[in-house]
Amino acid sequence: MLASLEARPADPLLSLIKLFEADPRPNKIDLGVGVFRDAAGKTPVMQSVKAAEKKLIELQDSKSYLGPEGDVSFVNAMAKLAFGNISAGKSYVGLQTPGGTGALRLLLELWQRANPDGKVWLGTPSWPVHETMIRSVGAKIQTYVHYDTTAQSACPDNLLAAIRSAKSGDLFLLHGCCHNPSGADPDASLWRLIAEALLNVGAIPLVDLAYQGLGNGLDEDATGLRILLDHLPELLLAYSCDKNFGLYRDRVGAAYVVSRQLRLLEVAPGHLAEIARSCWSMPPDHGAAVASLIMAEPTLTASWRQELNQMTKRIQSIRERLAEFGDIGKFAFGRLRNEKGMFALLPATPDEVVRLRNENGIFMVGSGRINLAGLQEADCERFVQAIGTLV
């Protein structure tokens, strides 16, 4: 019955992980996998998470299902973190999901139910799973260039032109902050233009907020989302705690629908729960319980905020260190000061990426995206020197 299946190409990132692990060179550098690494090259468990987990061991008295909506206290805590104060006349409904990926899938399917003839607009380059997921729900996809890799600059005019050519009910998948893979985010004035353009055509934003706190700070990184919230009658939000709580393997996220329409807020939870029931049935509890407890106890919240701030400072310090080298041929390192988050996109060709790996033990994905948190201060000069051999 399964004999007709054909082999699928290996996932490039998973293949890169295996290549890195098999490389015996002691000074190899992993810039591929998108996880935070500290100054020792480790991805540690945050102390606030450890403290919350100890409390859970003592307090948790059941492992029974929570239901498809998950941990309601977690959902509300993340909503407060992301939205701040909801604009007058609006409210939200939300549901816990297995990571931000689960939230994206849930919201795409919800939108597709309501807009079967609409389009999902996606700026490129983007996180590769975005396009895969859009296609997997059967939605029509329309792309535009968000970032010019050759020029190493964002293309805001392309985004605004795309919105103005969209139809009412179309969906725009937008990175809330710390754009993956480019690190190029709109400033507040551009976010206002985006919001106004979306309002004028009646298009809906689906905001993927996966790195809140790892750009310029928790509130600063929510600026774009909150501007959209102030201007638009409704929006969708996919939230991830993988990066800012370091809960990667626990798969912690949430999906939200924000609207002025009472009827939508009444019917959306049933649709969300029905879709979730058919995908994962019930979400995993542990990570969400940890995050909820951290946000509920002031001492744990303060500890978590301090740790997150240190993570952000480390990323910013690597950006600043690389920016000091200025521009080397086509590689404009100086621009890194003006971008945010863990990722940057270099104009390296796939052949150059292979050359960096073979000759220098520097592992990065074929697109030229690098995880800045994979660099140590001591590695920066060697990395830039290796880039110089490509010029």
Short mmCIF file of C-alpha atoms in Angstrom, two decimals:
data_model
loop_
_atom_site.label_atom_id
_atom_site.label_comp_id
_atom_site.label_asym_id
_atom_site.label_seq_id
_atom_site.Cartn_x
_atom_site.Cartn_y
_atom_site.Cartn_z
CA MET A 1 0.00 0.00 0.00
CA LEU A 2 2.94 2.37 0.65
CA ALA A 3 5.15 1.21 -2.22
CA SER A 4 4.25 4.28 -4.31
CA LEU A 5 5.94 6.63 -1.85
CA GLU A 6 9.07 8.30 -3.18
CA ALA A 7 12.11 9.31 -1.15
CA ARG A 8 12.07 12.87 0.14
CA PRO A 9 15.15 15.10 0.19
CA ALA A 10 16.87 15.28 3.54
CA ASP A 11 16.14 18.34 5.66
CA PRO A 12 19.15 20.66 5.12
CA LEU A 13 19.37 21.75 8.76
CA LEU A 14 19.12 18.21 10.16
CA SER A 15 21.77 17.10 7.69
CA LEU A 16 23.99 19.97 8.80
CA ILE A 17 23.66 18.87 12.43
CA LYS A 18 24.93 15.41 11.53
CA LEU A 19 27.82 16.83 9.51
CA PHE A 20 28.84 19.04 12.43
CA GLU A 21 28.68 16.19 14.92
CA ALA A 22 30.82 13.98 12.67
CA ASP A 23 33.51 16.63 12.13
CA PRO A 24 36.53 15.88 14.38
CA ARG A 25 38.07 19.37 14.24
CA PRO A 26 38.20 20.90 17.74
CA ASN A 27 37.78 24.49 16.54
CA LYS A 28 34.68 23.92 14.39
CA ILE A 29 31.91 26.52 14.64
CA ASP A 30 28.18 25.76 14.47
CA LEU A 31 26.24 28.72 13.05
CA GLY A 32 23.41 26.62 11.67
CA VAL A 33 21.10 25.41 14.43
CA GLY A 34 18.80 28.17 15.65
CA VAL A 35 19.26 27.86 19.40
CA PHE A 36 20.74 30.34 21.85
CA ARG A 37 24.26 29.53 23.05
CA ASP A 38 26.01 31.16 25.99
CA ALA A 39 29.63 32.32 26.17
CA ALA A 40 30.69 28.70 26.75
CA GLY A 41 28.85 27.50 23.67
CA LYS A 42 26.13 25.76 25.68
CA THR A 43 22.34 26.03 25.53
CA PRO A 44 21.67 26.05 29.28
CA VAL A 45 18.46 25.59 31.21
CA MET A 46 17.59 29.00 32.66
CA GLN A 47 17.85 29.20 36.44
CA SER A 48 14.33 30.59 36.66
CA VAL A 49 13.11 27.54 34.74
CA LYS A 50 15.00 25.20 37.09
CA ALA A 51 13.46 26.94 40.11
CA ALA A 52 9.96 26.71 38.64
CA GLU A 53 10.45 23.03 37.82
CA LYS A 54 11.41 22.31 41.43
CA LYS A 55 8.22 24.00 42.61
CA LEU A 56 6.17 22.00 40.13
CA ILE A 57 7.54 18.74 41.52
CA GLU A 58 6.19 19.76 44.91
CA LEU A 59 2.91 21.35 43.81
CA GLN A 60 1.67 19.35 40.83
CA ASP A 61 -0.71 16.64 41.98
CA SER A 62 -1.91 15.21 38.65
CA LYS A 63 -0.81 14.42 35.11
CA SER A 64 -4.36 14.26 33.78
CA TYR A 65 -5.33 16.00 30.53
CA LEU A 66 -5.97 19.73 30.63
CA GLY A 67 -8.20 19.68 27.56
CA PRO A 68 -7.45 20.95 24.04
CA GLU A 69 -7.25 24.56 25.25
CA GLY A 70 -4.30 23.68 27.50
CA ASP A 71 -3.17 25.75 30.47
CA VAL A 72 -5.46 28.80 30.53
CA SER A 73 -3.27 30.67 33.02
CA PHE A 74 -0.31 30.22 30.64
CA VAL A 75 -2.34 31.46 27.66
CA ASN A 76 -3.40 34.58 29.57
CA ALA A 77 0.12 35.25 30.88
CA MET A 78 1.64 35.13 27.40
CA ALA A 79 -1.15 37.34 26.05
CA LYS A 80 -0.27 39.97 28.66
CA LEU A 81 3.41 39.68 27.78
CA ALA A 82 2.78 40.07 24.06
CA PHE A 83 -0.16 42.47 23.86
CA GLY A 84 0.36 44.60 26.94
CA ASN A 85 -2.99 46.35 27.42
CA ILE A 86 -5.58 45.31 24.83
CA SER A 87 -7.14 48.30 23.04
CA ALA A 88 -10.62 49.36 24.13
CA GLY A 89 -13.36 47.45 22.36
CA LYS A 90 -11.18 44.44 21.59
CA SER A 91 -10.62 41.13 23.32
CA TYR A 92 -8.91 37.83 22.54
CA VAL A 93 -9.34 34.11 22.72
CA GLY A 94 -6.36 31.78 22.88
CA LEU A 95 -5.26 28.21 23.05
CA GLN A 96 -2.00 26.52 24.11
CA THR A 97 -0.08 24.80 21.31
CA PRO A 98 2.99 22.59 20.83
CA GLY A 99 5.41 25.43 20.13
CA GLY A 100 4.98 28.39 17.83
CA THR A 101 4.86 25.95 14.92
CA GLY A 102 1.70 24.41 16.31
CA ALA A 103 0.18 27.87 16.72
CA LEU A 104 0.98 28.78 13.12
CA ARG A 105 -0.59 25.59 11.79
CA LEU A 106 -3.69 26.08 13.91
CA LEU A 107 -4.22 29.70 12.84
CA LEU A 108 -3.55 29.00 9.16
CA GLU A 109 -6.19 26.27 9.19
CA LEU A 110 -8.63 28.56 11.03
CA TRP A 111 -8.10 31.34 8.46
CA GLN A 112 -8.41 28.85 5.58
CA ARG A 113 -11.80 27.70 6.89
CA ALA A 114 -13.06 31.28 6.84
CA ASN A 115 -11.33 32.35 3.60
CA PRO A 116 -11.00 29.32 1.29
CA ASP A 117 -10.47 31.55 -1.76
CA GLY A 118 -8.07 33.99 -0.12
CA LYS A 119 -4.30 34.24 -0.42
CA VAL A 120 -1.54 34.05 2.16
CA TRP A 121 1.16 36.64 1.44
CA LEU A 122 4.68 35.73 2.55
CA GLY A 123 7.79 37.88 2.36
CA THR A 124 10.92 36.09 1.20
CA PRO A 125 13.29 34.94 2.44
CA SER A 126 11.48 33.57 5.46
CA TRP A 127 11.64 30.64 7.82
CA PRO A 128 11.36 27.69 5.37
CA VAL A 129 8.60 26.01 7.37
CA HIS A 130 6.33 29.00 6.78
CA GLU A 131 5.88 28.17 3.10
CA THR A 132 5.67 24.44 3.79
CA MET A 133 2.89 25.00 6.30
CA ILE A 134 0.92 27.39 4.12
CA ARG A 135 0.94 24.87 1.28
CA SER A 136 0.09 21.99 3.61
CA VAL A 137 -3.21 23.59 4.63
CA GLY A 138 -4.11 24.01 0.96
CA ALA A 139 -3.93 27.79 0.93
CA LYS A 140 -2.95 29.85 -2.08
CA ILE A 141 0.40 31.54 -1.54
CA GLN A 142 1.74 34.79 -2.95
CA THR A 143 5.32 35.84 -2.25
CA TYR A 144 7.14 39.16 -2.42
CA VAL A 145 10.76 40.06 -1.67
CA HIS A 146 11.10 41.19 1.94
CA TYR A 147 14.90 41.30 1.99
CA ASP A 148 17.42 41.71 -0.82
CA THR A 149 20.23 39.34 0.13
CA THR A 150 22.63 40.72 -2.49
CA ALA A 151 22.13 44.33 -1.39
CA GLN A 152 21.78 43.20 2.24
CA SER A 153 18.85 45.49 2.88
CA ALA A 154 15.13 45.22 3.63
CA CYS A 155 12.58 46.07 0.92
CA PRO A 156 9.70 47.82 2.73
CA ASP A 157 8.27 49.22 -0.51
CA ASN A 158 7.69 45.65 -1.69
CA LEU A 159 5.70 44.84 1.43
CA LEU A 160 3.54 47.96 1.19
CA ALA A 161 2.94 47.35 -2.52
CA ALA A 162 1.93 43.76 -1.77
CA ILE A 163 -0.57 44.88 0.85
CA ARG A 164 -2.09 47.47 -1.48
CA SER A 165 -2.59 44.82 -4.16
CA ALA A 166 -4.20 42.32 -1.76
CA LYS A 167 -7.91 41.66 -1.38
CA SER A 168 -10.12 41.86 1.67
CA GLY A 169 -9.66 38.76 3.82
CA ASP A 170 -6.17 37.96 2.51
CA LEU A 171 -3.63 36.99 5.16
CA PHE A 172 -0.17 38.50 5.64
CA LEU A 173 2.26 36.37 7.62
CA LEU A 174 4.54 38.86 9.39
CA HIS A 175 7.53 38.32 11.68
CA GLY A 176 6.82 40.15 14.94
CA CYS A 177 10.48 40.86 15.69
CA CYS A 178 14.01 39.53 15.10
CA HIS A 179 13.22 38.46 11.54
CA ASN A 180 14.35 34.92 10.69
CA PRO A 181 16.59 34.76 8.67
CA SER A 182 17.54 38.40 8.02
CA GLY A 183 17.30 40.18 11.38
CA ALA A 184 15.81 43.17 9.50
CA ASP A 185 12.71 44.49 11.29
CA PRO A 186 10.41 47.43 10.49
CA ASP A 187 10.75 50.45 12.76
CA ALA A 188 7.71 51.94 14.49
CA SER A 189 6.93 54.36 11.65
CA LEU A 190 6.96 51.55 9.09
CA TRP A 191 4.77 49.36 11.32
CA ARG A 192 2.21 52.19 11.32
CA LEU A 193 2.30 52.34 7.53
CA ILE A 194 1.84 48.55 7.41
CA ALA A 195 -1.12 48.76 9.77
CA GLU A 196 -2.76 51.55 7.78
CA ALA A 197 -2.28 49.67 4.49
CA LEU A 198 -3.76 46.47 5.95
CA LEU A 199 -6.74 48.41 7.31
CA ASN A 200 -7.38 50.10 3.96
CA VAL A 201 -7.64 46.83 2.03
CA GLY A 202 -9.19 44.71 4.79
CA ALA A 203 -6.31 42.22 4.96
CA ILE A 204 -5.50 40.32 8.17
CA PRO A 205 -2.06 39.95 9.77
CA LEU A 206 -0.85 36.66 11.22
CA VAL A 207 2.05 37.70 13.43
CA ASP A 208 4.72 35.10 14.20
CA LEU A 209 6.27 36.27 17.49
CA ALA A 210 9.00 33.74 18.24
CA TYR A 211 11.80 35.88 19.73
CA GLN A 212 10.22 38.46 22.04
CA GLY A 213 12.90 39.86 24.34
CA LEU A 214 15.89 38.78 22.26
CA GLY A 215 16.03 41.92 20.10
CA ASN A 216 15.85 45.14 22.10
CA GLY A 217 13.73 44.06 25.08
CA LEU A 218 10.32 42.57 25.85
CA ASP A 219 8.21 45.68 25.30
CA GLU A 220 10.38 47.04 22.50
CA ASP A 221 10.11 43.76 20.57
CA ALA A 222 6.31 43.87 20.86
CA THR A 223 6.10 47.36 19.31
CA GLY A 224 5.01 46.16 15.87
CA LEU A 225 2.39 43.78 17.23
CA ARG A 226 0.92 46.47 19.49
CA ILE A 227 0.77 49.02 16.66
CA LEU A 228 -1.16 46.49 14.57
CA LEU A 229 -3.39 45.83 17.56
CA ASP A 230 -4.18 49.53 17.94
CA HIS A 231 -5.00 50.06 14.26
CA LEU A 232 -6.77 46.90 13.10
CA PRO A 233 -10.13 45.36 13.96
CA GLU A 234 -8.65 41.85 14.19
CA LEU A 235 -5.40 39.94 14.01
CA LEU A 236 -3.93 36.50 14.62
CA LEU A 237 -0.87 35.81 16.77
CA ALA A 238 1.36 32.72 16.95
CA TYR A 239 3.51 32.91 20.07
CA SER A 240 6.54 30.80 20.96
CA CYS A 241 8.35 30.38 24.29
CA ASP A 242 11.10 28.19 22.84
CA LYS A 243 13.70 30.95 22.62
CA ASN A 244 12.89 33.48 25.35
CA PHE A 245 12.28 30.80 28.01
CA GLY A 246 14.79 28.32 26.56
CA LEU A 247 12.05 25.64 26.47
CA TYR A 248 12.99 24.24 23.06
CA ARG A 249 12.29 20.56 23.60
CA ASP A 250 9.21 21.19 25.73
CA ARG A 251 7.39 22.77 22.74
CA VAL A 252 5.60 25.71 24.32
CA GLY A 253 3.44 28.11 22.34
CA ALA A 254 0.01 29.70 22.04
CA ALA A 255 -2.40 30.78 19.30
CA TYR A 256 -4.56 33.90 19.63
CA VAL A 257 -7.43 35.52 17.80
CA VAL A 258 -7.95 39.20 18.62
CA SER A 259 -11.11 40.93 17.43
CA ARG A 260 -13.78 43.55 18.07
CA GLN A 261 -16.46 41.12 16.92
CA LEU A 262 -18.12 39.34 19.83
CA ARG A 263 -19.50 36.64 17.54
CA LEU A 264 -16.02 35.77 16.23
CA LEU A 265 -14.69 35.50 19.76
CA GLU A 266 -17.58 33.20 20.62
CA VAL A 267 -17.17 30.81 17.68
CA ALA A 268 -13.38 30.85 17.22
CA PRO A 269 -12.57 28.74 20.33
CA GLY A 270 -14.72 25.87 19.05
CA HIS A 271 -12.93 25.88 15.70
CA LEU A 272 -9.51 26.14 17.32
CA ALA A 273 -10.26 23.25 19.67
CA GLU A 274 -11.65 21.13 16.84
CA ILE A 275 -8.55 21.65 14.68
CA ALA A 276 -6.23 21.04 17.63
CA ARG A 277 -8.12 17.85 18.52
CA SER A 278 -7.47 16.49 15.03
CA CYS A 279 -3.75 17.39 15.13
CA TRP A 280 -2.35 16.75 18.62
CA SER A 281 -5.50 16.29 20.70
CA MET A 282 -4.08 17.78 23.94
CA PRO A 283 -0.99 20.01 24.21
CA PRO A 284 2.00 18.99 26.38
CA ASP A 285 1.75 20.54 29.82
CA HIS A 286 5.18 20.74 31.43
CA GLY A 287 6.76 23.69 29.64
CA ALA A 288 3.60 25.78 29.76
CA ALA A 289 3.22 25.08 33.47
CA VAL A 290 6.82 26.25 33.98
CA ALA A 291 6.29 29.47 32.03
CA SER A 292 2.99 30.12 33.80
CA LEU A 293 4.57 29.70 37.22
CA ILE A 294 7.47 32.00 36.29
CA MET A 295 5.05 34.73 35.25
CA ALA A 296 2.87 34.24 38.35
CA GLU A 297 5.63 34.60 40.97
CA PRO A 298 7.35 38.02 41.07
CA THR A 299 10.71 36.65 42.21
CA LEU A 300 10.79 34.12 39.36
CA THR A 301 9.62 36.77 36.89
CA ALA A 302 12.42 39.10 37.95
CA SER A 303 14.97 36.30 37.69
CA TRP A 304 13.73 35.32 34.24
CA ARG A 305 13.79 38.90 32.98
CA GLN A 306 17.35 39.31 34.20
CA GLU A 307 18.48 36.11 32.49
CA LEU A 308 16.72 37.06 29.27
CA ASN A 309 18.38 40.47 29.38
CA GLN A 310 21.80 38.80 29.65
CA MET A 311 21.00 36.59 26.66
CA THR A 312 20.03 39.65 24.65
CA LYS A 313 23.20 41.50 25.63
CA ARG A 314 25.30 38.55 24.49
CA ILE A 315 23.65 38.56 21.06
CA GLN A 316 24.05 42.33 20.80
CA SER A 317 27.73 42.07 21.76
CA ILE A 318 28.38 39.59 18.95
CA ARG A 319 26.59 41.89 16.50
CA GLU A 320 28.71 44.82 17.65
CA ARG A 321 31.96 42.82 17.50
CA LEU A 322 31.32 41.71 13.91
CA ALA A 323 30.18 45.22 12.91
CA GLU A 324 33.57 46.56 13.99
CA PHE A 325 35.14 44.76 11.03
CA GLY A 326 33.09 46.88 8.64
CA ASP A 327 32.41 45.80 5.09
CA ILE A 328 34.51 43.07 3.50
CA GLY A 329 33.74 42.88 -0.18
CA LYS A 330 30.07 41.97 -0.58
CA PHE A 331 29.76 41.12 3.13
CA ALA A 332 28.43 44.24 4.89
CA PHE A 333 29.09 43.44 8.54
CA GLY A 334 28.52 47.06 9.55
CA ARG A 335 24.78 46.63 8.98
CA LEU A 336 24.54 44.17 11.87
CA ARG A 337 24.32 47.09 14.29
CA ASN A 338 20.96 48.02 12.80
CA GLU A 339 19.41 44.56 12.81
CA LYS A 340 18.08 42.48 15.66
CA GLY A 341 17.96 39.01 17.10
CA MET A 342 19.88 35.80 16.71
CA PHE A 343 20.06 35.65 12.92
CA ALA A 344 21.78 37.43 10.06
CA LEU A 345 21.72 36.63 6.36
CA LEU A 346 25.03 36.74 4.50
CA PRO A 347 25.26 36.94 0.70
CA ALA A 348 27.23 33.69 0.54
CA THR A 349 26.51 31.30 -2.31
CA PRO A 350 25.88 27.60 -1.59
CA ASP A 351 29.35 26.82 -2.98
CA GLU A 352 30.91 29.39 -0.65
CA VAL A 353 29.04 27.89 2.29
CA VAL A 354 30.49 24.47 1.45
CA ARG A 355 33.93 26.00 1.12
CA LEU A 356 33.69 27.64 4.55
CA ARG A 357 32.71 24.27 6.00
CA ASN A 358 35.42 22.24 4.27
CA GLU A 359 38.29 24.69 4.66
CA ASN A 360 37.50 26.38 7.97
CA GLY A 361 35.11 24.13 9.91
CA ILE A 362 32.40 26.82 9.82
CA PHE A 363 28.96 25.25 9.51
CA MET A 364 26.05 27.32 8.20
CA VAL A 365 22.97 26.62 6.11
CA GLY A 366 23.16 26.96 2.34
CA SER A 367 21.06 30.14 2.30
CA GLY A 368 23.81 32.04 4.12
CA ARG A 369 21.84 32.43 7.34
CA ILE A 370 23.97 32.40 10.45
CA ASN A 371 23.02 32.05 14.10
CA LEU A 372 25.04 34.82 15.77
CA ALA A 373 24.64 33.16 19.16
CA GLY A 374 26.72 30.28 17.81
CA LEU A 375 29.77 32.57 17.76
CA GLN A 376 32.04 33.15 20.72
CA GLU A 377 33.89 36.46 21.09
CA ALA A 378 37.16 34.64 20.42
CA ASP A 379 35.76 33.15 17.19
CA CYS A 380 34.69 36.42 15.57
CA GLU A 381 38.04 37.38 14.07
CA ARG A 382 38.68 33.90 12.68
CA PHE A 383 35.17 33.85 11.24
CA VAL A 384 35.64 37.20 9.51
CA GLN A 385 39.04 36.14 8.21
CA ALA A 386 37.46 33.03 6.71
CA ILE A 387 34.80 35.21 5.06
CA GLY A 388 37.64 37.33 3.67
CA THR A 389 39.00 34.36 1.75
CA LEU A 390 35.79 34.35 -0.28
CA VAL A 391 36.24 37.92 -1.49
#
